[in-house]
mmCIF file of C-alpha atoms in Angstrom:
data_model
loop_
_atom_site.group_PDB
_atom_site.id
_atom_site.type_symbol
_atom_site.label_atom_id
_atom_site.label_comp_id
_atom_site.label_asym_id
_atom_site.label_seq_id
_atom_site.Cartn_x
_atom_site.Cartn_y
_atom_site.Cartn_z
ATOM 1 C CA MET A 10 1.209 -12.114 12.330
ATOM 2 C CA THR A 11 1.081 -7.943 12.252
ATOM 3 C CA ILE A 12 3.181 -7.013 9.554
ATOM 4 C CA PHE A 13 1.539 -3.322 8.708
ATOM 5 C CA TYR A 14 0.480 -1.224 12.031
ATOM 6 C CA GLU A 15 -0.053 2.187 12.398
ATOM 7 C CA VAL A 16 1.507 4.961 14.397
ATOM 8 C CA HIS A 17 -0.136 8.491 14.142
ATOM 9 C CA ASP A 18 -0.195 9.413 10.931
ATOM 10 C CA ASN A 19 2.458 6.940 9.538
ATOM 11 C CA ILE A 20 2.281 3.210 8.559
ATOM 12 C CA TYR A 21 4.995 1.104 9.879
ATOM 13 C CA VAL A 22 6.550 -2.317 8.695
ATOM 14 C CA ASN A 23 7.427 -5.237 11.523
ATOM 15 C CA LEU A 24 9.652 -7.372 9.330
ATOM 16 C CA THR A 25 11.905 -9.184 11.800
ATOM 17 C CA ASN A 26 11.908 -10.096 15.787
ATOM 18 C CA LYS A 27 15.294 -10.117 15.650
ATOM 19 C CA CYS A 28 17.798 -7.727 16.674
ATOM 20 C CA PRO A 29 21.894 -7.694 17.956
ATOM 21 C CA CYS A 30 21.182 -5.578 20.944
ATOM 22 C CA ALA A 31 19.620 -6.065 24.085
ATOM 23 C CA CYS A 32 19.012 -2.369 25.312
ATOM 24 C CA THR A 33 18.062 -1.807 29.170
ATOM 25 C CA PHE A 34 15.028 0.831 28.014
ATOM 26 C CA CYS A 35 13.431 -1.333 24.913
ATOM 27 C CA LEU A 36 10.008 -1.103 24.982
ATOM 28 C CA ARG A 37 9.558 -4.784 23.325
ATOM 29 C CA GLN A 38 10.920 -6.216 27.422
ATOM 30 C CA THR A 39 7.621 -4.417 28.783
ATOM 31 C CA ARG A 40 4.964 -4.889 25.992
ATOM 32 C CA ASP A 41 3.893 -6.558 22.987
ATOM 33 C CA HIS A 42 2.372 -3.929 21.003
ATOM 34 C CA MET A 43 2.513 -0.442 20.118
ATOM 35 C CA GLU A 44 -0.648 2.193 20.065
ATOM 36 C CA ASN A 45 -3.068 0.568 17.803
ATOM 37 C CA SER A 46 -1.023 -2.461 16.797
ATOM 38 C CA HIS A 47 -1.942 -5.675 17.571
ATOM 39 C CA VAL A 48 1.210 -7.799 18.861
ATOM 40 C CA LEU A 49 4.264 -7.358 17.219
ATOM 41 C CA TRP A 50 6.289 -10.698 17.866
ATOM 42 C CA LEU A 51 6.096 -12.807 14.789
ATOM 43 C CA GLU A 52 5.715 -16.477 14.057
ATOM 44 C CA HIS A 53 8.481 -15.756 11.812
ATOM 45 C CA ALA A 54 10.518 -13.675 10.006
ATOM 46 C CA PRO A 55 7.717 -12.467 6.900
ATOM 47 C CA SER A 56 8.997 -13.670 3.151
ATOM 48 C CA PHE A 57 8.477 -10.145 0.825
ATOM 49 C CA GLU A 58 5.167 -12.589 -0.682
ATOM 50 C CA GLU A 59 3.677 -12.105 2.656
ATOM 51 C CA VAL A 60 4.896 -8.606 2.928
ATOM 52 C CA GLN A 61 3.479 -8.158 -0.637
ATOM 53 C CA GLU A 62 -0.003 -9.905 0.367
ATOM 54 C CA ALA A 63 -0.629 -7.939 3.263
ATOM 55 C CA MET A 64 -0.041 -4.496 1.843
ATOM 56 C CA LYS A 65 -3.324 -5.371 0.124
ATOM 57 C CA ALA A 66 -5.021 -4.806 3.006
ATOM 58 C CA VAL A 67 -3.329 -1.009 3.610
ATOM 59 C CA ASP A 68 -4.966 2.392 2.432
ATOM 60 C CA PHE A 69 -1.754 3.895 2.035
ATOM 61 C CA SER A 70 -3.199 7.305 1.364
ATOM 62 C CA LYS A 71 -3.916 7.235 4.448
ATOM 63 C CA TYR A 72 -0.413 8.390 5.528
ATOM 64 C CA LYS A 73 2.349 10.577 5.459
ATOM 65 C CA GLU A 74 5.274 7.946 5.696
ATOM 66 C CA VAL A 75 6.171 4.280 5.308
ATOM 67 C CA VAL A 76 8.142 3.544 8.501
ATOM 68 C CA PHE A 77 10.177 0.309 8.911
ATOM 69 C CA CYS A 78 10.780 -0.321 12.191
ATOM 70 C CA GLY A 79 8.823 -2.901 14.004
ATOM 71 C CA PHE A 80 9.577 -5.308 17.275
ATOM 72 C CA GLY A 81 13.451 -6.158 15.543
ATOM 73 C CA GLU A 82 16.457 -4.248 13.394
ATOM 74 C CA PRO A 83 15.054 -3.510 10.137
ATOM 75 C CA THR A 84 18.445 -4.158 8.428
ATOM 76 C CA GLU A 85 17.983 -7.961 9.967
ATOM 77 C CA ALA A 86 15.743 -8.290 7.344
ATOM 78 C CA LEU A 87 17.575 -6.730 4.204
ATOM 79 C CA ASP A 88 16.505 -7.981 0.911
ATOM 80 C CA VAL A 89 12.959 -8.095 1.953
ATOM 81 C CA LEU A 90 13.143 -4.312 3.294
ATOM 82 C CA LYS A 91 14.293 -3.617 0.286
ATOM 83 C CA GLN A 92 12.016 -5.491 -2.384
ATOM 84 C CA SER A 93 8.830 -4.208 -0.148
ATOM 85 C CA ALA A 94 10.281 -0.732 0.063
ATOM 86 C CA LYS A 95 11.255 -0.755 -3.828
ATOM 87 C CA LEU A 96 7.850 -1.821 -4.427
ATOM 88 C CA ILE A 97 5.833 0.877 -2.349
ATOM 89 C CA LYS A 98 8.279 3.430 -4.223
ATOM 90 C CA GLU A 99 6.925 1.918 -7.424
ATOM 91 C CA LYS A 100 2.822 1.183 -6.705
ATOM 92 C CA TYR A 101 2.227 4.654 -3.802
ATOM 93 C CA ASN A 102 5.593 7.034 -4.534
ATOM 94 C CA MET A 103 5.507 7.301 -0.364
ATOM 95 C CA PRO A 104 8.250 8.219 1.578
ATOM 96 C CA ILE A 105 10.175 5.743 3.328
ATOM 97 C CA ARG A 106 11.850 5.677 6.439
ATOM 98 C CA ILE A 107 14.195 3.331 8.284
ATOM 99 C CA ASN A 108 14.257 3.213 12.108
ATOM 100 C CA THR A 109 17.288 1.586 13.435
ATOM 101 C CA ASN A 110 20.312 1.208 15.698
ATOM 102 C CA GLY A 111 23.186 1.502 12.940
ATOM 103 C CA LEU A 112 24.598 -1.765 13.179
ATOM 104 C CA GLY A 113 23.353 -3.164 9.928
ATOM 105 C CA ASN A 114 26.744 -3.063 8.056
ATOM 106 C CA LEU A 115 28.002 -5.355 11.210
ATOM 107 C CA VAL A 116 24.511 -7.415 10.916
ATOM 108 C CA ASN A 117 25.149 -7.996 7.391
ATOM 109 C CA GLU A 118 28.773 -7.868 6.956
ATOM 110 C CA ARG A 119 29.450 -5.544 4.462
ATOM 111 C CA ASP A 120 29.071 -1.883 3.591
ATOM 112 C CA ILE A 121 24.701 -2.106 3.089
ATOM 113 C CA VAL A 122 24.293 1.840 2.857
ATOM 114 C CA PRO A 123 24.609 1.973 -1.181
ATOM 115 C CA GLU A 124 22.011 -0.367 -1.350
ATOM 116 C CA LEU A 125 19.625 1.859 0.327
ATOM 117 C CA LYS A 126 20.205 4.639 -2.235
ATOM 118 C CA GLY A 127 16.607 5.778 -4.204
ATOM 119 C CA LEU A 128 14.502 3.505 -1.898
ATOM 120 C CA VAL A 129 15.374 5.533 1.981
ATOM 121 C CA ASP A 130 14.364 8.798 2.178
ATOM 122 C CA THR A 131 14.745 9.531 5.714
ATOM 123 C CA ILE A 132 17.227 7.086 7.945
ATOM 124 C CA SER A 133 16.879 7.846 11.821
ATOM 125 C CA VAL A 134 19.528 6.263 14.094
ATOM 126 C CA SER A 135 19.558 5.599 17.822
ATOM 127 C CA LEU A 136 22.761 7.365 19.107
ATOM 128 C CA ASN A 137 21.181 7.292 22.601
ATOM 129 C CA THR A 138 24.354 8.468 23.876
ATOM 130 C CA PRO A 139 27.756 10.434 23.110
ATOM 131 C CA ASN A 140 29.759 8.082 25.500
ATOM 132 C CA ALA A 141 31.010 4.749 24.101
ATOM 133 C CA ASP A 142 30.898 3.212 27.361
ATOM 134 C CA GLU A 143 27.624 4.333 28.498
ATOM 135 C CA TYR A 144 26.410 2.877 24.735
ATOM 136 C CA HIS A 145 27.960 0.105 25.415
ATOM 137 C CA ARG A 146 26.142 -0.280 28.875
ATOM 138 C CA LEU A 147 23.066 0.759 27.695
ATOM 139 C CA VAL A 148 22.923 -1.209 24.375
ATOM 140 C CA ARG A 149 24.460 -4.483 25.080
ATOM 141 C CA SER A 150 25.140 -4.819 21.627
ATOM 142 C CA LYS A 151 26.732 -9.092 20.481
ATOM 143 C CA PHE A 152 29.036 -7.138 18.464
ATOM 144 C CA GLY A 153 30.419 -5.591 21.656
ATOM 145 C CA GLU A 154 32.874 -2.560 21.608
ATOM 146 C CA LYS A 155 33.392 -1.910 17.930
ATOM 147 C CA SER A 156 29.900 -1.191 18.245
ATOM 148 C CA PHE A 157 29.646 2.761 19.022
ATOM 149 C CA ASP A 158 31.960 3.437 16.347
ATOM 150 C CA ALA A 159 30.442 0.695 13.930
ATOM 151 C CA MET A 160 27.085 3.100 14.387
ATOM 152 C CA ILE A 161 28.638 6.241 13.791
ATOM 153 C CA ASP A 162 30.568 4.932 10.753
ATOM 154 C CA PHE A 163 27.124 3.718 9.651
ATOM 155 C CA THR A 164 25.669 7.213 10.133
ATOM 156 C CA LYS A 165 28.150 8.806 8.307
ATOM 157 C CA GLU A 166 28.299 6.786 5.165
ATOM 158 C CA CYS A 167 24.344 7.350 5.099
ATOM 159 C CA THR A 168 24.811 11.190 4.778
ATOM 160 C CA LYS A 169 26.232 10.193 0.774
ATOM 161 C CA TYR A 170 23.354 8.012 -0.084
ATOM 162 C CA ILE A 171 19.958 8.950 1.927
ATOM 163 C CA PRO A 172 18.588 12.705 1.605
ATOM 164 C CA ASN A 173 17.601 13.020 5.408
ATOM 165 C CA VAL A 174 20.322 10.997 7.922
ATOM 166 C CA VAL A 175 19.246 11.690 11.809
ATOM 167 C CA MET A 176 20.647 11.019 15.065
ATOM 168 C CA THR A 177 18.426 10.591 18.113
ATOM 169 C CA THR A 178 18.165 10.655 21.911
ATOM 170 C CA VAL A 179 15.624 10.395 24.461
ATOM 171 C CA GLU A 180 14.302 13.598 26.192
ATOM 172 C CA THR A 181 15.755 13.324 29.795
ATOM 173 C CA THR A 182 17.404 9.817 29.500
ATOM 174 C CA ILE A 183 20.874 12.012 29.080
ATOM 175 C CA THR A 184 21.814 15.659 30.190
ATOM 176 C CA HIS A 185 22.155 18.819 28.475
ATOM 177 C CA GLU A 186 25.934 18.240 28.412
ATOM 178 C CA GLU A 187 25.461 14.989 26.614
ATOM 179 C CA GLU A 188 22.555 16.596 24.515
ATOM 180 C CA LYS A 189 25.507 19.255 23.474
ATOM 181 C CA GLN A 190 27.980 16.586 22.678
ATOM 182 C CA CYS A 191 25.346 14.175 20.430
ATOM 183 C CA GLN A 192 24.915 17.533 18.805
ATOM 184 C CA GLU A 193 28.575 18.563 17.805
ATOM 185 C CA ILE A 194 28.630 14.269 16.821
ATOM 186 C CA CYS A 195 25.872 15.507 14.480
ATOM 187 C CA ASP A 196 27.625 18.707 13.385
ATOM 188 C CA ARG A 197 30.591 16.429 12.558
ATOM 189 C CA ILE A 198 29.274 13.672 10.355
ATOM 190 C CA GLY A 199 26.689 15.768 8.965
ATOM 191 C CA ALA A 200 23.591 14.260 10.056
ATOM 192 C CA LYS A 201 20.448 16.378 11.839
ATOM 193 C CA TYR A 202 19.974 15.832 15.762
ATOM 194 C CA ARG A 203 16.760 15.063 16.778
ATOM 195 C CA ILE A 204 15.501 14.791 20.827
ATOM 196 C CA ARG A 205 12.725 12.203 21.049
ATOM 197 C CA PRO A 206 9.772 12.409 24.027
ATOM 198 C CA TRP A 207 9.738 9.786 26.237
ATOM 199 C CA GLU A 208 7.409 7.559 26.184
ATOM 200 C CA ASP A 209 6.786 5.705 28.917
#
């Protein structure tokens, strides 16, 4: 199974294929890998022991950042994520980022954000659109209409515990006016706004 894979100057950690969303634009609908990775569909969700074993083959000195992001929502594997992040911090003192849909509190049925303090340096939340109705149409979360507000609340909570909190949209997928509205959301909750380049 591919647990660790390389993207640009970072090493990514693929912990789960589970996700509460079925986004219309999700890359895993059209491919089974990313750039230099092998197939990212997992046979099963790896245990912490399996992550620890796979870690032995990784030269962390080559990379700028460790990113928890694979073919699923990282907070679906919260316990393994926390254990792995703690070990990476202790052993390699690497900056750690989580790329997330921001629905981790709904997934785990509790406020998980305080548990990430000291383990995560950056959290990047997919905002996608400033419009709740459009968000539901695009993201198709199993949690339904409460998802958009839950994602915003999650991100706001992250600003209390995580040094760098970013919300993202993808270049060319929304209008400049909508990008302005996204910036206003980020300003209101204390997050940074990033427009990611489109990847075909």
